[in-house]
């Protein structure tokens, strides 16, 4: 009997960035739902070949071992489908280290940037040739489910 998905993810495609807002703790099934949502957003955006995968992890609470393995698979898919950078927006360094220790970024050959605020993510994206104005407007308008 399959497990119900745990964790919630809202995905927004903004210019050259896939902006995913994660809430709660994720199991494998929850990550698979997130993966399908991101893949659909990528297709809806015209299957871009140059984009950044941005994850707002302010309300993320970790995950299961199989959830971390599925997250690695998501990042392998993303980088093989045009993601040229991964941005993690964390406020707690402990959870960032947990992700690294679980091997989520093993073999990922694009920059993995960790920042503590959305503004820092926008600055990095802009400085590295990614358009992200729609993401800035989305966050500023309060349309994102995370304050």
Backbone as CSV, one residue per row, in Angstrom:
resi,resn,N_x,N_y,N_z,CA_x,CA_y,CA_z,C_x,C_y,C_z
1,UNK,0.844,-1.183,0.000,0.000,0.000,0.000,0.883,1.239,0.000
2,UNK,0.713,2.115,-0.981,1.550,3.316,-1.047,1.226,4.285,0.093
3,UNK,2.238,5.051,0.445,2.077,6.051,1.492,1.473,7.322,0.899
4,UNK,0.653,8.039,1.653,0.154,9.320,1.137,1.300,10.334,1.087
5,UNK,1.239,11.265,0.136,2.311,12.264,0.051,2.282,13.214,1.240
6,UNK,3.475,13.506,1.758,3.629,14.488,2.825,4.416,15.663,2.282
7,UNK,4.068,16.855,2.730,4.714,18.076,2.275,3.862,18.749,1.217
8,UNK,4.005,20.052,1.148,3.261,20.822,0.154,4.226,21.707,-0.604
9,UNK,4.005,21.824,-1.900,4.869,22.644,-2.731,4.015,23.440,-3.709
10,UNK,4.243,24.726,-3.741,3.639,25.601,-4.745,4.745,25.943,-5.733
11,UNK,4.436,25.837,-7.020,5.440,26.074,-8.056,4.973,27.216,-8.948
12,UNK,5.884,28.152,-9.190,5.625,29.302,-10.049,6.750,29.373,-11.067
13,UNK,6.410,29.499,-12.342,7.451,29.712,-13.344,7.495,31.203,-13.607
14,UNK,8.650,31.791,-13.360,8.819,33.238,-13.475,10.019,33.523,-14.365
15,UNK,9.773,34.032,-15.552,10.866,34.367,-16.456,11.769,33.154,-16.645
16,UNK,12.995,33.221,-16.132,13.955,32.132,-16.280,14.191,31.394,-14.970
17,UNK,13.188,31.367,-14.126,13.333,30.692,-12.840,12.087,29.877,-12.520
18,UNK,12.324,28.689,-12.029,11.258,27.876,-11.466,11.333,28.108,-9.962
19,UNK,10.314,28.748,-9.425,10.289,29.154,-8.024,9.371,28.201,-7.276
20,UNK,9.943,27.341,-6.431,9.182,26.361,-5.660,9.200,26.751,-4.188
21,UNK,8.027,26.840,-3.595,7.884,27.180,-2.183,7.455,25.907,-1.458
22,UNK,8.321,25.409,-0.575,8.059,24.153,0.124,7.580,24.414,1.539
23,UNK,6.620,23.612,1.984,6.101,23.700,3.344,5.975,22.302,3.920
24,UNK,6.401,22.134,5.161,6.250,20.860,5.839,7.409,19.918,5.590
25,UNK,7.194,18.670,5.972,8.187,17.623,5.826,7.774,16.710,4.680
26,UNK,8.740,16.345,3.833,8.450,15.591,2.617,8.886,14.133,2.726
27,UNK,8.001,13.251,2.303,8.378,11.865,2.086,8.588,11.681,0.581
28,UNK,8.918,10.472,0.160,9.176,10.198,-1.252,7.979,10.583,-2.110
29,UNK,6.798,10.199,-1.673,5.598,10.470,-2.449,5.351,11.971,-2.591
30,UNK,5.624,12.733,-1.543,5.485,14.181,-1.614,6.465,14.795,-2.601
31,UNK,7.689,14.276,-2.631,8.684,14.770,-3.579,8.275,14.393,-5.007
32,UNK,7.689,13.218,-5.180,7.244,12.819,-6.515,6.126,13.726,-7.026
33,UNK,5.234,14.156,-6.145,4.185,15.114,-6.528,4.834,16.439,-6.919
34,UNK,5.803,16.894,-6.111,6.508,18.130,-6.429,7.223,18.010,-7.769
35,UNK,7.879,16.893,-8.010,8.591,16.675,-9.263,7.639,16.776,-10.451
36,UNK,6.499,16.118,-10.358,5.516,16.167,-11.453,5.032,17.590,-11.684
37,UNK,4.848,18.348,-10.613,4.389,19.737,-10.729,5.455,20.594,-11.405
38,UNK,6.708,20.418,-11.017,7.806,21.180,-11.627,7.973,20.793,-13.092
39,UNK,7.891,19.510,-13.395,8.017,19.077,-14.787,6.896,19.656,-15.648
40,UNK,5.680,19.700,-15.111,4.573,20.283,-15.871,4.779,21.781,-16.070
41,UNK,5.255,22.469,-15.027,5.521,23.910,-15.149,6.592,24.157,-16.209
42,UNK,7.612,23.301,-16.255,8.670,23.417,-17.264,8.095,23.235,-18.675
43,UNK,7.235,22.234,-18.839,6.601,22.029,-20.150,5.718,23.224,-20.505
44,UNK,4.942,23.707,-19.546,4.063,24.858,-19.792,4.848,26.116,-20.151
45,UNK,6.092,26.201,-19.659,6.947,27.356,-19.953,7.653,27.214,-21.298
46,UNK,7.368,26.152,-22.026,7.977,25.964,-23.349,9.266,25.167,-23.330
47,UNK,9.508,24.411,-22.270,10.695,23.575,-22.134,11.986,24.382,-22.292
48,UNK,12.158,25.403,-21.460,13.350,26.254,-21.586,14.650,25.477,-21.366
49,UNK,15.700,25.967,-21.991,17.002,25.312,-21.897,17.992,26.074,-21.013
50,UNK,17.580,27.200,-20.466,18.434,27.997,-19.569,17.538,28.580,-18.483
51,UNK,17.602,27.986,-17.288,16.752,28.437,-16.193,17.408,28.093,-14.861
52,UNK,16.865,28.660,-13.808,17.360,28.398,-12.453,16.247,27.757,-11.637
53,UNK,16.631,26.795,-10.830,15.699,26.114,-9.930,15.847,26.775,-8.559
54,UNK,14.829,27.533,-8.147,14.874,28.284,-6.892,13.902,27.642,-5.910
55,UNK,14.399,27.311,-4.727,13.564,26.692,-3.706,13.525,27.582,-2.463
56,UNK,12.325,28.029,-2.111,12.139,28.774,-0.868,11.846,27.749,0.218
57,UNK,12.798,27.584,1.125,12.722,26.546,2.144,12.488,27.110,3.545
58,UNK,11.929,28.310,3.617,11.691,28.915,4.925,10.753,28.079,5.797
59,UNK,9.777,27.414,5.188,8.832,26.618,5.978,8.964,25.117,5.706
60,UNK,10.078,24.735,5.096,10.369,23.325,4.885,10.874,22.745,6.201
61,UNK,10.459,21.524,6.526,10.819,20.927,7.813,11.622,19.641,7.674
62,UNK,12.197,19.398,6.511,13.017,18.216,6.326,12.297,17.137,5.548
63,UNK,12.779,15.926,5.694,12.166,14.840,4.943,12.680,13.483,5.369
64,UNK,12.159,12.475,4.709,12.569,11.105,4.966,13.763,10.761,4.094
65,UNK,14.421,9.662,4.412,15.568,9.233,3.612,15.166,9.015,2.157
66,UNK,14.032,8.372,1.937,13.584,8.143,0.559,13.152,9.457,-0.097
67,UNK,12.695,10.418,0.696,12.365,11.741,0.163,13.609,12.470,-0.317
68,UNK,14.702,12.341,0.438,15.956,12.966,0.008,16.468,12.320,-1.280
69,UNK,16.338,11.001,-1.386,16.771,10.314,-2.608,15.945,10.785,-3.802
70,UNK,14.639,10.946,-3.611,13.778,11.436,-4.695,14.121,12.888,-5.039
71,UNK,14.533,13.667,-4.053,14.947,15.051,-4.302,16.196,15.078,-5.174
72,UNK,17.118,14.169,-4.931,18.310,14.065,-5.779,17.892,13.769,-7.213
73,UNK,16.957,12.839,-7.377,16.476,12.506,-8.718,15.842,13.721,-9.393
74,UNK,15.102,14.521,-8.630,14.512,15.744,-9.176,15.601,16.683,-9.676
75,UNK,16.652,16.868,-8.908,17.719,17.777,-9.319,18.488,17.238,-10.521
76,UNK,18.654,15.931,-10.598,19.284,15.344,-11.788,18.411,15.627,-13.001
77,UNK,17.101,15.437,-12.862,16.192,15.741,-13.974,16.303,17.226,-14.346
78,UNK,16.240,18.112,-13.353,16.259,19.553,-13.617,17.526,19.959,-14.364
79,UNK,18.672,19.491,-13.896,19.919,19.903,-14.532,20.071,19.282,-15.916
80,UNK,19.473,18.136,-16.143,19.540,17.539,-17.480,18.498,18.150,-18.424
81,UNK,17.630,19.006,-17.874,16.609,19.674,-18.685,16.757,21.205,-18.637
82,UNK,17.976,21.677,-18.466,18.251,23.090,-18.640,18.489,23.920,-17.397
83,UNK,18.322,23.367,-16.206,18.603,24.154,-14.997,20.109,24.363,-14.890
84,UNK,20.516,25.621,-14.936,21.930,25.967,-14.885,22.385,26.420,-13.507
85,UNK,21.458,26.451,-12.552,21.795,26.823,-11.179,20.678,26.355,-10.264
86,UNK,21.048,26.092,-9.028,20.082,25.738,-7.985,20.288,26.726,-6.854
87,UNK,19.214,27.390,-6.473,19.263,28.369,-5.385,18.398,27.839,-4.244
88,UNK,18.970,27.779,-3.053,18.219,27.370,-1.859,18.095,28.576,-0.946
89,UNK,16.873,28.912,-0.592,16.645,30.015,0.341,16.295,29.387,1.689
90,UNK,17.271,29.423,2.595,17.152,28.829,3.933,17.341,29.907,4.993
91,UNK,16.701,29.757,6.114,17.037,30.608,7.253,17.775,29.818,8.322
92,UNK,17.778,28.494,8.203,18.426,27.648,9.196,19.518,26.831,8.522
93,UNK,20.762,27.040,8.926,21.879,26.328,8.335,21.842,24.834,8.591
94,UNK,21.232,24.412,9.696,21.178,22.993,10.024,20.475,22.194,8.932
95,UNK,19.317,22.657,8.485,18.581,21.929,7.455,19.330,21.909,6.126
96,UNK,20.053,22.977,5.832,20.867,22.991,4.612,21.939,21.911,4.692
97,UNK,22.566,21.754,5.847,23.595,20.723,6.016,22.997,19.324,5.974
98,UNK,21.795,19.150,6.513,21.134,17.843,6.459,20.954,17.422,5.001
99,UNK,20.488,18.344,4.170,20.285,18.047,2.749,21.600,17.623,2.099
100,UNK,22.659,18.339,2.390,23.963,18.005,1.825,24.423,16.637,2.315
101,UNK,24.243,16.362,3.610,24.670,15.089,4.181,23.879,13.908,3.634
102,UNK,22.678,14.149,3.150,21.851,13.083,2.576,22.189,12.827,1.104
103,UNK,23.136,13.565,0.547,23.584,13.323,-0.820,22.694,13.913,-1.901
104,UNK,21.832,14.840,-1.533,20.905,15.417,-2.507,21.658,16.097,-3.646
105,UNK,22.818,16.675,-3.370,23.554,17.422,-4.385,24.736,16.645,-4.972
106,UNK,24.873,15.385,-4.609,25.970,14.570,-5.142,25.864,14.478,-6.658
107,UNK,26.950,14.779,-7.339,26.994,14.671,-8.792,26.309,15.796,-9.536
108,UNK,25.778,16.778,-8.826,25.130,17.924,-9.472,26.237,18.884,-9.900
109,UNK,26.310,19.172,-11.203,27.440,19.931,-11.734,27.071,21.349,-12.143
110,UNK,26.113,21.930,-11.447,25.789,23.343,-11.637,25.966,24.015,-10.280
111,UNK,26.107,25.338,-10.261,26.232,25.999,-8.970,25.020,25.728,-8.080
112,UNK,25.292,25.421,-6.811,24.252,25.290,-5.797,24.515,26.412,-4.797
113,UNK,23.626,27.388,-4.801,23.800,28.596,-4.004,22.832,28.549,-2.832
114,UNK,23.323,28.837,-1.641,22.464,28.900,-0.459,22.467,30.328,0.055
115,UNK,21.273,30.889,0.175,21.117,32.244,0.698,20.059,32.202,1.804
116,UNK,19.967,33.285,2.569,19.007,33.296,3.671,17.765,34.134,3.384
117,UNK,17.768,34.885,2.289,16.621,35.741,1.984,16.352,35.739,0.486
118,UNK,15.098,35.930,0.130,14.719,35.979,-1.282,15.479,37.054,-2.038
119,UNK,15.682,38.202,-1.413,16.374,39.300,-2.084,17.767,38.874,-2.525
120,UNK,18.440,38.077,-1.698,19.764,37.584,-2.065,19.673,36.651,-3.277
121,UNK,18.614,35.861,-3.349,18.421,34.982,-4.507,18.223,35.809,-5.764
122,UNK,17.377,36.854,-5.681,17.131,37.701,-6.853,18.428,38.368,-7.298
123,UNK,19.231,38.840,-6.330,20.499,39.490,-6.667,21.427,38.516,-7.390
124,UNK,21.545,37.290,-6.880,22.415,36.304,-7.520,21.920,35.998,-8.924
125,UNK,20.622,35.785,-9.068,20.065,35.478,-10.384,20.353,36.606,-11.369
126,UNK,20.081,37.827,-10.970,20.311,38.970,-11.855,21.782,39.100,-12.226
127,UNK,22.663,38.918,-11.263,24.097,39.054,-11.507,24.641,37.945,-12.404
128,UNK,23.900,36.847,-12.521,24.374,35.706,-13.301,23.544,35.440,-14.551
129,UNK,22.855,36.468,-15.028,22.197,36.394,-16.318,20.836,35.740,-16.363
130,UNK,20.159,35.639,-15.231,18.811,35.069,-15.196,17.793,36.179,-14.972
131,UNK,16.751,36.183,-15.786,15.646,37.118,-15.584,14.757,36.582,-14.470
132,UNK,14.421,37.451,-13.516,13.590,36.991,-12.405,12.623,38.075,-11.935
133,UNK,12.325,39.030,-12.786,11.433,40.129,-12.397,10.057,39.634,-11.969
134,UNK,9.529,38.632,-12.653,8.205,38.116,-12.290,8.223,37.499,-10.891
135,UNK,9.310,36.819,-10.530,9.422,36.249,-9.189,9.452,37.357,-8.139
136,UNK,10.194,38.416,-8.415,10.254,39.541,-7.472,8.868,40.133,-7.266
137,UNK,8.136,40.338,-8.372,6.792,40.908,-8.268,5.854,39.974,-7.519
138,UNK,5.960,38.677,-7.783,5.125,37.683,-7.120,5.356,37.729,-5.610
139,UNK,6.614,37.747,-5.197,6.939,37.773,-3.776,6.513,39.099,-3.149
140,UNK,6.757,40.204,-3.839,6.415,41.527,-3.293,4.909,41.700,-3.146
141,UNK,4.139,41.108,-4.041,2.686,41.254,-3.998,2.067,40.380,-2.919
142,UNK,2.867,39.539,-2.296,2.330,38.669,-1.267,1.567,37.490,-1.827
143,UNK,1.763,37.191,-3.124,1.062,36.072,-3.741,1.666,34.721,-3.381
144,UNK,2.876,34.736,-2.841,3.487,33.479,-2.423,2.891,33.067,-1.079
145,UNK,2.701,31.780,-0.853,2.083,31.336,0.391,2.982,31.453,1.606
146,UNK,4.228,31.846,1.428,5.148,31.994,2.551,5.453,33.479,2.731
147,UNK,5.247,33.989,3.926,5.479,35.416,4.180,6.950,35.726,4.265
